[in-house]
Short mmCIF file of C-alpha atoms and ligand atoms in Angstrom, two decimals:
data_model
loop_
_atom_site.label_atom_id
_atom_site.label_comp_id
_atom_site.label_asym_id
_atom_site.label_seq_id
_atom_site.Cartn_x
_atom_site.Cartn_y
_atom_site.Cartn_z
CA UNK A 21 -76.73 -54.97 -53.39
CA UNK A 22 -78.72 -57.54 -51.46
CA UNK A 23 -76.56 -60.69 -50.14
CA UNK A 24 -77.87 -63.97 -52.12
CA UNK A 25 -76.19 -66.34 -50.26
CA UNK A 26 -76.88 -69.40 -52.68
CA UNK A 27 -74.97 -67.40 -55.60
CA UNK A 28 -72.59 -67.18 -52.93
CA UNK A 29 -72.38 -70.85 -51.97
CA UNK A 30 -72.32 -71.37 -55.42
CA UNK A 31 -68.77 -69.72 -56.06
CA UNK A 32 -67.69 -71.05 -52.95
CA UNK A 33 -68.15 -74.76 -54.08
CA UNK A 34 -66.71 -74.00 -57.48
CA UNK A 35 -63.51 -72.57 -56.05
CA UNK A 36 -63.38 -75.12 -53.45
CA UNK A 37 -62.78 -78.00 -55.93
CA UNK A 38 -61.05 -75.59 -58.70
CA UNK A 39 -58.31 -74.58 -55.71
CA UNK A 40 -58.62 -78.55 -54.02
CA UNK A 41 -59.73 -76.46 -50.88
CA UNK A 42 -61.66 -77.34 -48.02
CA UNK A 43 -63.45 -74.81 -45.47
CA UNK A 44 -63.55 -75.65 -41.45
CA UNK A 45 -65.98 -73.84 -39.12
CA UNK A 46 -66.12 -73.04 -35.38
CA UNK A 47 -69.74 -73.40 -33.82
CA UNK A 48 -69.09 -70.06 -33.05
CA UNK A 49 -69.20 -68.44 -36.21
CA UNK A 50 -72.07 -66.67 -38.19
CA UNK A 51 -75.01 -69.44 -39.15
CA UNK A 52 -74.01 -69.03 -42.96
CA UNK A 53 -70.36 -69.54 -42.33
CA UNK A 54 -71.28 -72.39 -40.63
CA UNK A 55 -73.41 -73.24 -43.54
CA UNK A 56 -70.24 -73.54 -46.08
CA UNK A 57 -68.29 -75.20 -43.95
CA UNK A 58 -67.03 -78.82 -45.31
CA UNK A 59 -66.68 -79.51 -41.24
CA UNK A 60 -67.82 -77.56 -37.83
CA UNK A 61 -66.18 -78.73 -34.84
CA UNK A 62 -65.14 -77.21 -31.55
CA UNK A 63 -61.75 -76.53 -30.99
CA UNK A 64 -60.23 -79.73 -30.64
CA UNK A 65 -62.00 -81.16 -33.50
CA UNK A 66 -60.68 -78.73 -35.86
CA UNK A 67 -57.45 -79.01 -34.67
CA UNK A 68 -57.07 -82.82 -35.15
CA UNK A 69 -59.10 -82.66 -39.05
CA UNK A 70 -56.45 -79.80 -39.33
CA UNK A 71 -53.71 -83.18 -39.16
CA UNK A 72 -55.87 -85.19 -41.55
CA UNK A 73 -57.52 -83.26 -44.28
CA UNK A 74 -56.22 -84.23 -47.68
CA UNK A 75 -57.14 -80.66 -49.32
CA UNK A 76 -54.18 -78.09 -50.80
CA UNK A 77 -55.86 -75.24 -48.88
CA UNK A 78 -57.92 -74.64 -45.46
CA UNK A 79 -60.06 -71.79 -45.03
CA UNK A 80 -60.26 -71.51 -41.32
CA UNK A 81 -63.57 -69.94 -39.84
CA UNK A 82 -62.71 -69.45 -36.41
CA UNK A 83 -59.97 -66.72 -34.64
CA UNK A 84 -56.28 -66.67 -35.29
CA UNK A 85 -54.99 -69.26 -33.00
CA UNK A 86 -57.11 -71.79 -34.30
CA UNK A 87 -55.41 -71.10 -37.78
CA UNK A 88 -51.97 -70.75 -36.72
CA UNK A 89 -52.31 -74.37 -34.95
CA UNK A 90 -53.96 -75.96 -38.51
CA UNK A 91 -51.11 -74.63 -40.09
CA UNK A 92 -48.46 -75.92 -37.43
CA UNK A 93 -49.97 -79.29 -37.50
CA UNK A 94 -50.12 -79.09 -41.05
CA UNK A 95 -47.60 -77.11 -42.24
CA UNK A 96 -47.77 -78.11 -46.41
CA UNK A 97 -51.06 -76.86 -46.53
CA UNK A 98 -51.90 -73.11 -46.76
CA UNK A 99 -53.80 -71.92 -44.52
CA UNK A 100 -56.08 -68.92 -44.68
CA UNK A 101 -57.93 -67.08 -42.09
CA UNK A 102 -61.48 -65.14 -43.41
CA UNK A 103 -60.73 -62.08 -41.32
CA UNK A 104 -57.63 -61.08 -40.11
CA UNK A 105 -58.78 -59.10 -37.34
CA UNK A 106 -60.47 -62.39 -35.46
CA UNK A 107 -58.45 -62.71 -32.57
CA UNK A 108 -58.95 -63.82 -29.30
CA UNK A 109 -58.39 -61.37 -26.88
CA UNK A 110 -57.72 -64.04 -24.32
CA UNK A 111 -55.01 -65.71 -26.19
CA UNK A 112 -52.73 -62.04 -25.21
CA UNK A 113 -53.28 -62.58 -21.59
CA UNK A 114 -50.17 -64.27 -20.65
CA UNK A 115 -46.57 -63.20 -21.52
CA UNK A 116 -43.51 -65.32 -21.87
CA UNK A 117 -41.83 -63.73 -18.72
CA UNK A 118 -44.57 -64.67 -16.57
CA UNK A 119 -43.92 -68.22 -18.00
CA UNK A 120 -40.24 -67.99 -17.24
CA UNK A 121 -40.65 -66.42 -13.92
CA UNK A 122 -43.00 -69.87 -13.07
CA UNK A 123 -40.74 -72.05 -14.26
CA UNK A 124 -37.68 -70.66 -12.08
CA UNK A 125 -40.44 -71.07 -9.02
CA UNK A 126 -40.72 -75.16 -9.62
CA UNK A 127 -37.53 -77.48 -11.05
CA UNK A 128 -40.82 -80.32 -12.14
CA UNK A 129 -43.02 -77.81 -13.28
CA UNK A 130 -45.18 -78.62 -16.30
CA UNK A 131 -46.63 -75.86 -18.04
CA UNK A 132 -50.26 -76.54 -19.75
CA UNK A 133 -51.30 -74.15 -22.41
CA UNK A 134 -55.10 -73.61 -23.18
CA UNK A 135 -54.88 -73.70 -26.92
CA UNK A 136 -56.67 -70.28 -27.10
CA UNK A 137 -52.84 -68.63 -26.78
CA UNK A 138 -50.57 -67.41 -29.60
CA UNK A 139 -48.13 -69.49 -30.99
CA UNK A 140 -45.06 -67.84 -29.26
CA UNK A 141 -47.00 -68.81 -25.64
CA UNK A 142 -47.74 -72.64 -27.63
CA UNK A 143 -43.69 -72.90 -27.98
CA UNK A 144 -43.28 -71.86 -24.34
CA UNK A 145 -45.41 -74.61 -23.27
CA UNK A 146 -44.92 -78.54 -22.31
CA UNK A 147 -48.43 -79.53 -23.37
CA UNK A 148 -51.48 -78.00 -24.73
CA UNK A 149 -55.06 -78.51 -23.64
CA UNK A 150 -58.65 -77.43 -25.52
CA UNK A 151 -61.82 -77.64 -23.32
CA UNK A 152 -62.73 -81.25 -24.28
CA UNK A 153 -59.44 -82.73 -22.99
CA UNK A 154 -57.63 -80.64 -20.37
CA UNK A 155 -58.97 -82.79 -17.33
CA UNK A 156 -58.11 -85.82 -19.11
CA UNK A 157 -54.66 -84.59 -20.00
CA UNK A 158 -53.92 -83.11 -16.70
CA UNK A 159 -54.32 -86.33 -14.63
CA UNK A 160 -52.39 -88.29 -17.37
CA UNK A 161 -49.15 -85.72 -16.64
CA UNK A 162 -46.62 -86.96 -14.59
CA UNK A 163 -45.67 -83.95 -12.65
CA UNK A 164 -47.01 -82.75 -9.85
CA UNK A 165 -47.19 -78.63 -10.27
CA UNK A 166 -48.90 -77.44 -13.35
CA UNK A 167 -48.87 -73.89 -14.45
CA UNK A 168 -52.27 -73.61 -16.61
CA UNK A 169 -52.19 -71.00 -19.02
CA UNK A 170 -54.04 -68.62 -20.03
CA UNK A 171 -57.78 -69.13 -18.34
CA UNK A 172 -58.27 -68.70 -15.41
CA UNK A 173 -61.49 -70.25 -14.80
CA UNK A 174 -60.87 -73.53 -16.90
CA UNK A 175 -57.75 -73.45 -15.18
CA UNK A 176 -59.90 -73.14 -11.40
CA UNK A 177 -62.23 -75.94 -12.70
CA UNK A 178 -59.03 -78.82 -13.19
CA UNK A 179 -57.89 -77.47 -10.12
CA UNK A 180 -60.81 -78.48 -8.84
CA UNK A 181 -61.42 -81.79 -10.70
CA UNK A 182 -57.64 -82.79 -9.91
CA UNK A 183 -56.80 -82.17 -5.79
CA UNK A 184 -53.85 -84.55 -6.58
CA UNK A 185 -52.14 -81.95 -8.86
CA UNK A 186 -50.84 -78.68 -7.73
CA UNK A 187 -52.57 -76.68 -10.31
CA UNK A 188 -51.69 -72.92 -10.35
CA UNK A 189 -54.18 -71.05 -13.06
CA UNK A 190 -53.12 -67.81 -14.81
CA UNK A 191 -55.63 -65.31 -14.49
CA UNK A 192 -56.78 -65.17 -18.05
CA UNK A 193 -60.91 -65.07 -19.14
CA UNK A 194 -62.84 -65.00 -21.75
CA UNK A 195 -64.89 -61.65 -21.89
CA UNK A 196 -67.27 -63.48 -23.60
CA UNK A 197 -67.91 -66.46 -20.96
CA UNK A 198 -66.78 -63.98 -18.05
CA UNK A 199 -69.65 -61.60 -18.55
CA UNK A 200 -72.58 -64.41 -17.81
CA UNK A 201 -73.44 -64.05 -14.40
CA UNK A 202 -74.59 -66.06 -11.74
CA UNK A 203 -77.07 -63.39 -11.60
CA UNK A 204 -78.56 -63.84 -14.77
CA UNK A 205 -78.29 -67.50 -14.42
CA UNK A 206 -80.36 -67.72 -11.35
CA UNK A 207 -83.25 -65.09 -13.39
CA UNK A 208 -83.17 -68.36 -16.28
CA UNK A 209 -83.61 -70.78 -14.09
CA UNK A 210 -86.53 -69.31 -12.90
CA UNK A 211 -87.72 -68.41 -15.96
CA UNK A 212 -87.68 -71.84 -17.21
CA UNK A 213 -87.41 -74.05 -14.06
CA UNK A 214 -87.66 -77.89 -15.91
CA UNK A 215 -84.31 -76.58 -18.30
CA UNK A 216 -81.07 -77.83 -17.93
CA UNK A 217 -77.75 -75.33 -17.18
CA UNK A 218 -75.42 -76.66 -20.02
CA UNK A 219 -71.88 -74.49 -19.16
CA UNK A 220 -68.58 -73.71 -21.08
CA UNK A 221 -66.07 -74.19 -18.50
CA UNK A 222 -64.68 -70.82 -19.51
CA UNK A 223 -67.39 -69.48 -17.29
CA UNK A 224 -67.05 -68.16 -14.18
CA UNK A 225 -67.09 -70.70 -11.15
CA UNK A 226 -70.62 -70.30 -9.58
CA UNK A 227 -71.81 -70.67 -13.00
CA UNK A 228 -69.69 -73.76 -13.29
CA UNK A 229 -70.83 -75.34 -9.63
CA UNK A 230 -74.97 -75.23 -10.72
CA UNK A 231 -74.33 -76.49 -14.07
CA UNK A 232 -75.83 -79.96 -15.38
CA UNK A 233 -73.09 -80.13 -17.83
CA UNK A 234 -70.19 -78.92 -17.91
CA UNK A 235 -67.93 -79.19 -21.61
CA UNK A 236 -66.58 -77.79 -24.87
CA UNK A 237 -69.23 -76.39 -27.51
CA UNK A 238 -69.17 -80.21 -28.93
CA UNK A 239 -69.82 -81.56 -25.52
CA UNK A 240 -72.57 -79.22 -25.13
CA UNK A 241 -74.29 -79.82 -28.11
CA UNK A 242 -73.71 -83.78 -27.60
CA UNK A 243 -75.00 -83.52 -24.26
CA UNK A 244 -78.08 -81.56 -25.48
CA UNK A 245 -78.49 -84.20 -27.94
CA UNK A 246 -78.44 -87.31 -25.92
CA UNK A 247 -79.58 -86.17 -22.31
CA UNK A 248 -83.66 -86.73 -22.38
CA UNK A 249 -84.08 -83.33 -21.32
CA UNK A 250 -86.44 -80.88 -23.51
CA UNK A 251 -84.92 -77.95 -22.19
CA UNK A 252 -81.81 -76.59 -21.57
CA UNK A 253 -79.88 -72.93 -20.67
CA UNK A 254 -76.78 -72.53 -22.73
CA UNK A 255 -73.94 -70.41 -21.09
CA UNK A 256 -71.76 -69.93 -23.77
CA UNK A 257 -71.43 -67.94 -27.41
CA UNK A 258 -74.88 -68.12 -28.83
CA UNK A 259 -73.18 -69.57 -32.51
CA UNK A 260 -73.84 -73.14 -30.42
CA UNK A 261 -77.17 -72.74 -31.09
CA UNK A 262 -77.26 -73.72 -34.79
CA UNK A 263 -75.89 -76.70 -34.18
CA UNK A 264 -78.04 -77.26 -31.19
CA UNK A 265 -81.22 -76.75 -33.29
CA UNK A 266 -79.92 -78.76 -36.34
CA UNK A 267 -78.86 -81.84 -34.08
CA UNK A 268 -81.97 -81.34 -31.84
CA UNK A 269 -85.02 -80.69 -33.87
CA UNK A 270 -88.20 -80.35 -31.39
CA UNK A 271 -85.87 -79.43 -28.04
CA UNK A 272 -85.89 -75.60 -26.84
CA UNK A 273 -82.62 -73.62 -25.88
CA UNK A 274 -82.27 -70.24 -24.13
CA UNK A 275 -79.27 -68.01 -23.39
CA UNK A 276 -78.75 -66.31 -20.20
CA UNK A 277 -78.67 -62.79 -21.49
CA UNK A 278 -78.86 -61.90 -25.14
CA UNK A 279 -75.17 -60.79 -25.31
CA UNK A 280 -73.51 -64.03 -25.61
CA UNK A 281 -71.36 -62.95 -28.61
CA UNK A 282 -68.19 -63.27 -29.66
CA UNK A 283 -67.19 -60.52 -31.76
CA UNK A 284 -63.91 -61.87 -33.10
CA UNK A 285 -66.00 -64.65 -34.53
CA UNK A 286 -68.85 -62.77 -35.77
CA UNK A 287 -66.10 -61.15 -38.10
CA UNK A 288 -65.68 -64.43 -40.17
CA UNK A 289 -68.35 -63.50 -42.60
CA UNK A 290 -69.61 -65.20 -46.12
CA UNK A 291 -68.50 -62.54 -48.09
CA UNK A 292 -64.96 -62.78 -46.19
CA UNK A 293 -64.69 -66.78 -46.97
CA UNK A 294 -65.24 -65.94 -50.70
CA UNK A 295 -62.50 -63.58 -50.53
CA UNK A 296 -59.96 -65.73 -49.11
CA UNK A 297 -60.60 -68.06 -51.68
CA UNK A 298 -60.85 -65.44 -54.66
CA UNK A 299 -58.13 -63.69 -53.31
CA UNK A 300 -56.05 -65.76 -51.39
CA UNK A 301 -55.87 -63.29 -48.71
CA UNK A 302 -54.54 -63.09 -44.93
CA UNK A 303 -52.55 -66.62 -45.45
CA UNK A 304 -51.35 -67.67 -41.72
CA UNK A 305 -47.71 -67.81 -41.75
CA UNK A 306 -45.71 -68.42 -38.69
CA UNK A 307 -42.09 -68.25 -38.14
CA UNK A 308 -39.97 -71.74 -38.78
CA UNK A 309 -38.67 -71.76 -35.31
CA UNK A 310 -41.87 -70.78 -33.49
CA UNK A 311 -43.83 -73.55 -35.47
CA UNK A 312 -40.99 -76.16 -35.02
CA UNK A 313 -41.08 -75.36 -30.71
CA UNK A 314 -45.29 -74.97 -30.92
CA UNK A 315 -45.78 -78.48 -32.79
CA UNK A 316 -44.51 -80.53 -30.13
CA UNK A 317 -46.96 -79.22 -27.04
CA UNK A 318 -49.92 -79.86 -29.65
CA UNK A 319 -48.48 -83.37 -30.83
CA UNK A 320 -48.42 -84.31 -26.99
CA UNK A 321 -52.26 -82.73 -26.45
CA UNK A 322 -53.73 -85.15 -29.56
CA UNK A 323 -51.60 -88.46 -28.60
CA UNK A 324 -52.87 -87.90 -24.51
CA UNK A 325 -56.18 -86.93 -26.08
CA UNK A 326 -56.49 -90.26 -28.04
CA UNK A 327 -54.59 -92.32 -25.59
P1 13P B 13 -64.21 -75.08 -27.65
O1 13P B 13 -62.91 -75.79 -27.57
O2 13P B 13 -65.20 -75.59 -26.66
O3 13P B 13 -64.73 -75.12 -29.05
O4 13P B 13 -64.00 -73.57 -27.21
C1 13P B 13 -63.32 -72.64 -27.94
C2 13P B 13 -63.50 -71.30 -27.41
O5 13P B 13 -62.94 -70.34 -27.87
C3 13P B 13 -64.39 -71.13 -26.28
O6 13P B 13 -64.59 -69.80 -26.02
FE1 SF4 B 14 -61.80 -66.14 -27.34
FE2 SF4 B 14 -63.95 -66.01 -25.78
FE3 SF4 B 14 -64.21 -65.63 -28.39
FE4 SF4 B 14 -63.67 -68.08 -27.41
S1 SF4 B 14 -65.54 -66.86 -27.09
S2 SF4 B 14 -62.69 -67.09 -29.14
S3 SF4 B 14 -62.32 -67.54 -25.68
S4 SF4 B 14 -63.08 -64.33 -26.95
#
């Protein structure tokens, strides 16, 4: 049967406001996903509507973490992810003994957790961090030794960006971000010579030392928007470039290569939201103690975030 994705949107609305239900998006999910969404944001965003929304239910378009940490936050809502197999692969790259065998290293030390991490790792933690805020957060902590969990090149670019701080990075990455090269990069350039290099600073460092701009997907897209550049090379998942085209009729973006997918993300399909809300399936739970140890690190990111 062929998709009609206005019946679609259609049921979706009608549920929405039958169920008091409300439907957040990651820029890096599918362009129709995005296109049901009551809000798109970038990590951090989400996380913080995730505190405010008024609705009985969240449908989550993004990968597990994000929805465990709406539902922590928000823990009288249900929340419910589209696809249950979304997860991001980096979020499993850092186990609680490495944590513990850290923290019997350093008496001060503070560990920062990149919100892409599983609860469990979240409850672990002293403060969490998303893309838009770690630098900000990180020379606002008191301590002097930081253990940044779990990527390793956002956790080489603070080090970087903070020579007061003795920042050790896990070794953590992004398959996503890790597989744009420097290579590649250098081919764009010269391909389109007058473009700007807007980076994720999940990417790899070389990447991150030619950018023009380095930020979250929101930062990227507001930097796109309000530099007067015409063109600009986008290292990072190619969902960005909805929003990029929506905010900035008239400008011209390119990837790097033509692989820059996510393919936890691309799981969040229409057909998947409509389930979730027909259905009510794959509701985020997460254990009582877990939740009650995870809230505080995420409290502490969104008052030094807003601070
Ligand atoms: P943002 O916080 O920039 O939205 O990034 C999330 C993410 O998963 C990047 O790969
Ligand atoms: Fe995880 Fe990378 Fe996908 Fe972001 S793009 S969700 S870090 S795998």
């Amino acid at each position: 049967m062929e998709y009609n994705f206005n019946e679609l949107k259609t049921r979706v609305e009608k549920l929405k406001k039958e169920q008091n239900a409300v439907i957040l998006a990651h820029y890096y999910v599918p362009d129709d996903v995005q296109a049901l969404a009551d809000y798109i944001g970038d990590s951090y965003g989400l996380a913080k509507l995730a505190t405010q929304v008024d609705a009985d239910e969240i449908i989550f378009c993004g990968v597990d973490f994000m929805g465990q940490s709406a539902k922590i936050l928000n823990p009288t809502r249900r929340v419910f992810l589209p696809s249950a197999q979304a997860s991001c692969p980096m979020a499993h790259m850092i186990t609680a003994d490495a944590i513990k065998e850290m923290r019997s290293r350093y008496d001060d030390l503070t560990v920062v957790c990149y919100v892409n991490s599983t609860a469990e790792i979240k409850a672990l933690s002293d403060v969490c961090v998303t893309s838009s805020n770690a630098l900000k957060i990180v020379k606002k902590l008191p301590g002097k030794n930081i253990f940044f969990i779990p990527d390793g090149n956002l956790g080489h670019y603070i080090k970087e960006q903070c020579p007061e701080k003795n920042v050790i990075p896990w070794k953590g990455y992004c398959l996503v971000h890790a597989a744009i090269t420097i290579h590649d990069v250098e081919k764009a350039r010269i391909a389109h010579p007058q473009a700007k290099l807007l980076a994720h600073p999940e990417c790899p460092a070389d990447i991150l030392n030619e950018a023009d701009y380095i930020g979250s997907t929101k930062g990227i897209i507001d930097a796109a928007r309000t530099m007067p550049d015409q063109g600009f090379i986008i290292a990072t998942e190619c969902g960005v470039l909805c929003e990029l085209h929506r905010q900035c009729p008239g400008k011209t973006f390119y990837t790097v290569h033509p692989n820059q997918i996510c393919v936890n993300m691309k799981r969040v399909t229409a057909d998947k939201v409509l389930d979730a809300l027909v259905n009510h399936s794959n509701e985020v739970f997460v254990p009582e103690d877990i939740a009650a140890a995870a809230l505080k690190p995420l409290q502490r990111m969104i008052e030094l975030a807003e601070s």
